[in-house]
CSV table of C-alpha atoms in Angstrom, one decimal:
chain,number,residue,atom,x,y,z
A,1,UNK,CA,-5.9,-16.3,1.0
A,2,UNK,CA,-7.3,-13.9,3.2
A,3,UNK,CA,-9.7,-11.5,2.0
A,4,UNK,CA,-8.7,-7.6,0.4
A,5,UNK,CA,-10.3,-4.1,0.7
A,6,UNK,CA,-9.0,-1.2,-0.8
A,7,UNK,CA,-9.8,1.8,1.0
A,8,UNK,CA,-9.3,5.1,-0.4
A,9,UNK,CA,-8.8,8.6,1.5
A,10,UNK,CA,-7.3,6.2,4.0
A,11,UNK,CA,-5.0,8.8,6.2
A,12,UNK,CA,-7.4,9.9,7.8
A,13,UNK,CA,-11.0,9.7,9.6
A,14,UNK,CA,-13.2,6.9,8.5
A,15,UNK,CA,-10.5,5.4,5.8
A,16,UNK,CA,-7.9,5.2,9.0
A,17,UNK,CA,-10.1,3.5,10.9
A,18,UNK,CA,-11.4,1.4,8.7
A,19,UNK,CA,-8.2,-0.1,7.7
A,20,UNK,CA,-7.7,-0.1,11.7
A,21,UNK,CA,-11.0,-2.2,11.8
A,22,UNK,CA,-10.3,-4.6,8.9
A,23,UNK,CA,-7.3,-5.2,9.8
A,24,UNK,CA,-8.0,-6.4,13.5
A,25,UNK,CA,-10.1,-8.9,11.2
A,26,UNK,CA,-7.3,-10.5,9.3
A,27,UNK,CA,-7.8,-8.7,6.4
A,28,UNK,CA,-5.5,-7.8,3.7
A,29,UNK,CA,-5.3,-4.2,2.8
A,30,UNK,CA,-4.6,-1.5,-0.3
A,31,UNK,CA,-5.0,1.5,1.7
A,32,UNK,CA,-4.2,5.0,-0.4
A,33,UNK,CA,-4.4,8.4,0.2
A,34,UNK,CA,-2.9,12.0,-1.0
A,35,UNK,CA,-0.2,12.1,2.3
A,36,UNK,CA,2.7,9.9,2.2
A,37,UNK,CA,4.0,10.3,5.4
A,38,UNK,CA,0.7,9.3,6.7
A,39,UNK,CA,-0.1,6.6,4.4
A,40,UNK,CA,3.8,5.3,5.4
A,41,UNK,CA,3.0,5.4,9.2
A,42,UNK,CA,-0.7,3.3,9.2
A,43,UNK,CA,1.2,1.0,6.8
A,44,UNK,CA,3.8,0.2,9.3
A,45,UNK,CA,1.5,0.4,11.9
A,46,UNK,CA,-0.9,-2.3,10.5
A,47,UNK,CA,2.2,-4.3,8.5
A,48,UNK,CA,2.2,-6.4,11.7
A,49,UNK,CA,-1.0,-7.8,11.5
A,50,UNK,CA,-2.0,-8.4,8.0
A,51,UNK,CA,-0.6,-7.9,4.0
A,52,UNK,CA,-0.7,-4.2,3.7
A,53,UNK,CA,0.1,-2.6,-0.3
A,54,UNK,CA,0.0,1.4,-0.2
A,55,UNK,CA,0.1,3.9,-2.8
A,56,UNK,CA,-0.1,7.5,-2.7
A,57,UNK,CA,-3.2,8.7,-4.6
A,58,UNK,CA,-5.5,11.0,-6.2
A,59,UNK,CA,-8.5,10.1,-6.3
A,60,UNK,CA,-9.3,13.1,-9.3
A,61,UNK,CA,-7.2,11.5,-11.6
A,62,UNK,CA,-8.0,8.8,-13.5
A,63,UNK,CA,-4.9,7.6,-15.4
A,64,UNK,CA,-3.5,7.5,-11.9
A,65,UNK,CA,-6.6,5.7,-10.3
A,66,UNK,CA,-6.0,3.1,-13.7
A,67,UNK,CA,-1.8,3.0,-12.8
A,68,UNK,CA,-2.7,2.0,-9.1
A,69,UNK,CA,-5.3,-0.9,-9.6
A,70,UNK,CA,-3.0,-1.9,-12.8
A,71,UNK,CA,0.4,-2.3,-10.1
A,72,UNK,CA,-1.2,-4.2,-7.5
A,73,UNK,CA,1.2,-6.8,-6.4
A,74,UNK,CA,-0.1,-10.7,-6.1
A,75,UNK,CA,-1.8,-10.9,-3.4
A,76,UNK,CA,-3.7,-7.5,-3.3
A,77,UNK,CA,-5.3,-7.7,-6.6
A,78,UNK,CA,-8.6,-9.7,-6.3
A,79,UNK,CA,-10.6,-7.0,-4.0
A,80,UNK,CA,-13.3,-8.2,-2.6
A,81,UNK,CA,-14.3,-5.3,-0.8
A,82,UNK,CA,-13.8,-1.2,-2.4
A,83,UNK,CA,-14.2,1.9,0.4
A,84,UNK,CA,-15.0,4.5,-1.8
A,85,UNK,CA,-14.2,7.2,1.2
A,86,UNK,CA,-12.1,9.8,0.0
A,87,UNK,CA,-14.5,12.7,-0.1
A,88,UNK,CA,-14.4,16.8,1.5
A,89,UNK,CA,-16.8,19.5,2.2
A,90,UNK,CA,-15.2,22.9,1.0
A,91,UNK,CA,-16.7,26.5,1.9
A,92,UNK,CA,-19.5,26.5,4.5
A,93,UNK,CA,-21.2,29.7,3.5
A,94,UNK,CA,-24.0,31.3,1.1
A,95,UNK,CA,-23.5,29.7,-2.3
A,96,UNK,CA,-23.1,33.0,-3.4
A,97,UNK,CA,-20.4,34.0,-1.8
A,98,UNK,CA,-18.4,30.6,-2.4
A,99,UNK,CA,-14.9,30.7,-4.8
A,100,UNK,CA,-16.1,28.7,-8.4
A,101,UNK,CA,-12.7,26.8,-7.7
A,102,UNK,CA,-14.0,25.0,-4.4
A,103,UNK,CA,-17.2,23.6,-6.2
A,104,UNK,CA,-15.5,22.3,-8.8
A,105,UNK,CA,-13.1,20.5,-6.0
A,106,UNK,CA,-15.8,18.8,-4.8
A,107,UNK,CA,-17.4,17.9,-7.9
A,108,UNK,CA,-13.7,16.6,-9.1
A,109,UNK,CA,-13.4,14.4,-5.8
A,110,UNK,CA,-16.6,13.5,-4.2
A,111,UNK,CA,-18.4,12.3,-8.0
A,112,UNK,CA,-15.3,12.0,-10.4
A,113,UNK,CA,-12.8,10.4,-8.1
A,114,UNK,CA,-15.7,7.7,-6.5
A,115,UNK,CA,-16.7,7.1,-10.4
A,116,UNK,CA,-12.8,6.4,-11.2
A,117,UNK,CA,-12.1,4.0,-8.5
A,118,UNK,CA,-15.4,2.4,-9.2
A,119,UNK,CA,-14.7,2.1,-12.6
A,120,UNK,CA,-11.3,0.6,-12.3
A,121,UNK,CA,-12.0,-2.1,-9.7
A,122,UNK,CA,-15.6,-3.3,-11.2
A,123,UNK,CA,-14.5,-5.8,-13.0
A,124,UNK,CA,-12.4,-7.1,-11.0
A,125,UNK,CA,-14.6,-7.1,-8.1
A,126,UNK,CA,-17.5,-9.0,-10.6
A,127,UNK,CA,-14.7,-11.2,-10.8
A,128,UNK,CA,-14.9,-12.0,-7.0
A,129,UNK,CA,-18.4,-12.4,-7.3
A,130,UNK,CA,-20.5,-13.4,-4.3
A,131,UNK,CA,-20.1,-11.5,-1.2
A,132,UNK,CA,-18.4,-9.0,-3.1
A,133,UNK,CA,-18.9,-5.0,-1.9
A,134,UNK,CA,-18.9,-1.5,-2.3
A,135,UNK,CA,-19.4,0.6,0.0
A,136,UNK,CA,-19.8,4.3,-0.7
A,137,UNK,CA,-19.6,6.8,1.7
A,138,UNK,CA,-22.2,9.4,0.9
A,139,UNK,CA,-23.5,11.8,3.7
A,140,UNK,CA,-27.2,13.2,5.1
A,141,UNK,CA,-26.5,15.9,3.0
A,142,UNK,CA,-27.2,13.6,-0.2
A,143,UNK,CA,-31.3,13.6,1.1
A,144,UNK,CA,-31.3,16.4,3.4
A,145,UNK,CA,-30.4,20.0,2.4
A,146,UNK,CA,-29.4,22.4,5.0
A,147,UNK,CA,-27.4,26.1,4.2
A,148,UNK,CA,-24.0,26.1,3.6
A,149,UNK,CA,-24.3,22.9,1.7
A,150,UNK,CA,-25.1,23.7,-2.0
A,151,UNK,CA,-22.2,21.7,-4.4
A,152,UNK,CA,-21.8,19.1,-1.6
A,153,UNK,CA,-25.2,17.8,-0.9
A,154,UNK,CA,-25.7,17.7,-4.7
A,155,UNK,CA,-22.2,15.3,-4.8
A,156,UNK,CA,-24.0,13.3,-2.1
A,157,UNK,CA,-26.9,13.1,-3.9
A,158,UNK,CA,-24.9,11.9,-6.4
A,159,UNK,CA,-23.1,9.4,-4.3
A,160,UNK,CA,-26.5,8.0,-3.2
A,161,UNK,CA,-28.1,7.4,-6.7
A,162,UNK,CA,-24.9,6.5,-8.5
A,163,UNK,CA,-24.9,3.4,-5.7
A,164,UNK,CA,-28.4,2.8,-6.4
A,165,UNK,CA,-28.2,2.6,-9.9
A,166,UNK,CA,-24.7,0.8,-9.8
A,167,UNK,CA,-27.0,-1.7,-8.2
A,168,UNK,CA,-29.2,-2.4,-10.9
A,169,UNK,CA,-26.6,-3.0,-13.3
A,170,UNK,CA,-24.5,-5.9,-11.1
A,171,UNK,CA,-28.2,-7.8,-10.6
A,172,UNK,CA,-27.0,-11.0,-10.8
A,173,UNK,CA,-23.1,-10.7,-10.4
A,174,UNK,CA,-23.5,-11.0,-6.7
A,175,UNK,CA,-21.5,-7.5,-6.0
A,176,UNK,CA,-23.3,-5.6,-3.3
A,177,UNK,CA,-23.7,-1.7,-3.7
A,178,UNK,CA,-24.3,0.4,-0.4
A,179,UNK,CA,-24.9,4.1,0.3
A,180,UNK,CA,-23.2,5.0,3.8
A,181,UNK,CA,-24.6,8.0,4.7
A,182,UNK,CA,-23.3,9.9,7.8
A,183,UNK,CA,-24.5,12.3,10.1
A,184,UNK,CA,-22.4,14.6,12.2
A,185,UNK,CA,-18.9,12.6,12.8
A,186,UNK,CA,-15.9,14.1,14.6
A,187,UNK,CA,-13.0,13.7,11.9
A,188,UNK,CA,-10.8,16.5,10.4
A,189,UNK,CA,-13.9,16.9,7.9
A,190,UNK,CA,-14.4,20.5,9.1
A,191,UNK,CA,-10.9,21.2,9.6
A,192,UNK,CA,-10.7,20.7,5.7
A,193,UNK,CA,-14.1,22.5,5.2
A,194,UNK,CA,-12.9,25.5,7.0
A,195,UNK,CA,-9.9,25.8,5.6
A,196,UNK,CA,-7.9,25.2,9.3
A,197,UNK,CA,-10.7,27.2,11.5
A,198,UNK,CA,-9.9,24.9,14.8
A,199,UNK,CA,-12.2,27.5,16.2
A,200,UNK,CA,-15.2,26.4,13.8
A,201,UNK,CA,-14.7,22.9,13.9
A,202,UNK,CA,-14.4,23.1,18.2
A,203,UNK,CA,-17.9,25.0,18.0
A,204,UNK,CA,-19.4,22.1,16.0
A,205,UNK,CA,-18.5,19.9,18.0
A,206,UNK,CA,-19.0,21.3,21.6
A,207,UNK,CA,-21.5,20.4,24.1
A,208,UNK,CA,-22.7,16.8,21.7
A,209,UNK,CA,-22.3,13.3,21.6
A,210,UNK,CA,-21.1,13.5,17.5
A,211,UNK,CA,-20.1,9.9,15.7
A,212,UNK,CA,-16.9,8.7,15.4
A,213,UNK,CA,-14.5,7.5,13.4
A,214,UNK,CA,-14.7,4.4,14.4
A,215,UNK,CA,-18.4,4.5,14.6
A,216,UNK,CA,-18.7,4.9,11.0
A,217,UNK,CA,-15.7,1.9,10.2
A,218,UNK,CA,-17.7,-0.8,12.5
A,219,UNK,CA,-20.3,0.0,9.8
A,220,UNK,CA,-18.3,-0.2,6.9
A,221,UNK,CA,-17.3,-4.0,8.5
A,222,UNK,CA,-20.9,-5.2,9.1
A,223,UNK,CA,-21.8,-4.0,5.6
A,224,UNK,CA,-18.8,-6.3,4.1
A,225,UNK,CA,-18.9,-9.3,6.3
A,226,UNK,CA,-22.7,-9.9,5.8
A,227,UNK,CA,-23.7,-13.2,4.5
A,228,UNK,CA,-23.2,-12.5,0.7
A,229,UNK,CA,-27.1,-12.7,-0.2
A,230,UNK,CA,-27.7,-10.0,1.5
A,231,UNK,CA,-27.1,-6.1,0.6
A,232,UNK,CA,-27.9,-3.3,2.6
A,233,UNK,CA,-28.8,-0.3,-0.2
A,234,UNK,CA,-28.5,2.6,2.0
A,235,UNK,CA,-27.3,2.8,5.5
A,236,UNK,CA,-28.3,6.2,7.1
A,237,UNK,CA,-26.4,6.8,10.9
A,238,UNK,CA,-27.1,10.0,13.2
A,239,UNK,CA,-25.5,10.5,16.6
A,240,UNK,CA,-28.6,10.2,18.9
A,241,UNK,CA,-28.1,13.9,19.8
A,242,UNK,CA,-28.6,15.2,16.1
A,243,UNK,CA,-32.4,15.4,14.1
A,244,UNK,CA,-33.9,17.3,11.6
A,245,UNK,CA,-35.1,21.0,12.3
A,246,UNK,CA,-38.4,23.0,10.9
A,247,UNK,CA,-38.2,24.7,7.6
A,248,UNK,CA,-36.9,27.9,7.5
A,249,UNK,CA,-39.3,30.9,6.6
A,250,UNK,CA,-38.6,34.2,5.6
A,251,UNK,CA,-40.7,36.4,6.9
A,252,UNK,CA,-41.0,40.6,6.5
């Protein structure tokens, strides 16, 4: 029986092409996500190749996170491997000048929806045992602040001590946790952040070498499909073009 991840915030960026990459592998996928359409067409596209269950999804709620994992067909239910990628950045500005409403999005998805999914598939993926993984995708924003950031570098820095934690408490099951931190990535992550700015998301971008997509999935694959004593607890990637800057200092 060939192996199973289920991949959330799959129709787009780094869950697309991880499903992409997994399933070039021969893996079996539950790939979900909050777009139909979307989730329809990478189903049919990947159907081909391996066993692929879908199910539209969000992530922020948890009876429906509890439905999903409860309706997995045969086949799709022992995980072995959990994505935990569906995730946004919301209002790149001063934190005081940032809607209450689009913190509390962030919060709902980035901490509440990775703790639901987690929480559903954990025993299940104890179950599975050795070699078993997940992999949550956290960002350089969980461990370095920068303006603009505010509600989601704290979710990050959620992201990246919930997995270390989660760690401590599966010593011995043989479940490996991992922190997948990204740099700078070209996806439709600022699209989103920006509300649609094309313009801000082109300037971003301009004139760099930023990660992509499938950058960030061809880690997500080496993390899972290491030899099952060994766990990686925090994987931080940079394009080679992007570093830290000086602090800031205001000055009369």
């Amino acid at each position: 029986m060939a192996d199973v991840v289920f991949i959330t915030g799959a129709t787009s960026g780094f869950g697309r092409a991880a499903a992409r990459r997994f399933a070039d592998a021969g893996w079996s996928l539950v790939i979900t996500g909050r777009r139909a359409d979307r989730l329809k067409a990478l189903a049919d596209e990947l159907s081909a190749k391996v066993p692929v269950h879908y199910a539209t999804l969000d992530v922020r709620n948890a009876d429906e996170v509890k439905a999903v994992v409860a309706a997995l067909p045969e086949g799709f239910k022992q995980v072995k491997c959990l994505l935990n990628n569906a995730g946004l950045a919301l209002s790149p500005n001063p934190a005081q000048s940032v809607e209450l409403e689009d913190w509390h999005t962030m919060i709902d998805t980035n901490v509440k929806g990775l703790v639901n999914v987690t929480h559903a598939l954990l025993h299940t993926l104890i179950e599975v045992g050795a070699g078993a993984s997940i992999i949550n995708v956290g960002s350089i924003a969980g461990q370095w602040p920068y303006p603009g950031s505010h509600v989601y570098g704290g979710t990050k820095a959620f992201v990246k001590q919930f997995s270390y934690n989660l760690r401590c408490d599966l010593l011995g099951t043989g479940v490996r946790v991992t922190d997948l931190a990204p740099g700078i990535a070209e996806t439709e992550f600022t699209l989103v952040r920006t509300k649609g700015d094309q313009a801000a998301s082109d300037r971003l971008y301009r004139g760099t070498t930023a990660l992509s997509a499938e950058d960030i999935a061809e880690q997500m694959f080496y993390i899972a499909t290491l030899p099952d004593h060994i766990c990686i607890n925090r994987v931080e990637v940079m394009p080679t073009r992007q570093a830290w800057s000086a602090f800031a200092i205001d000055r009369d």
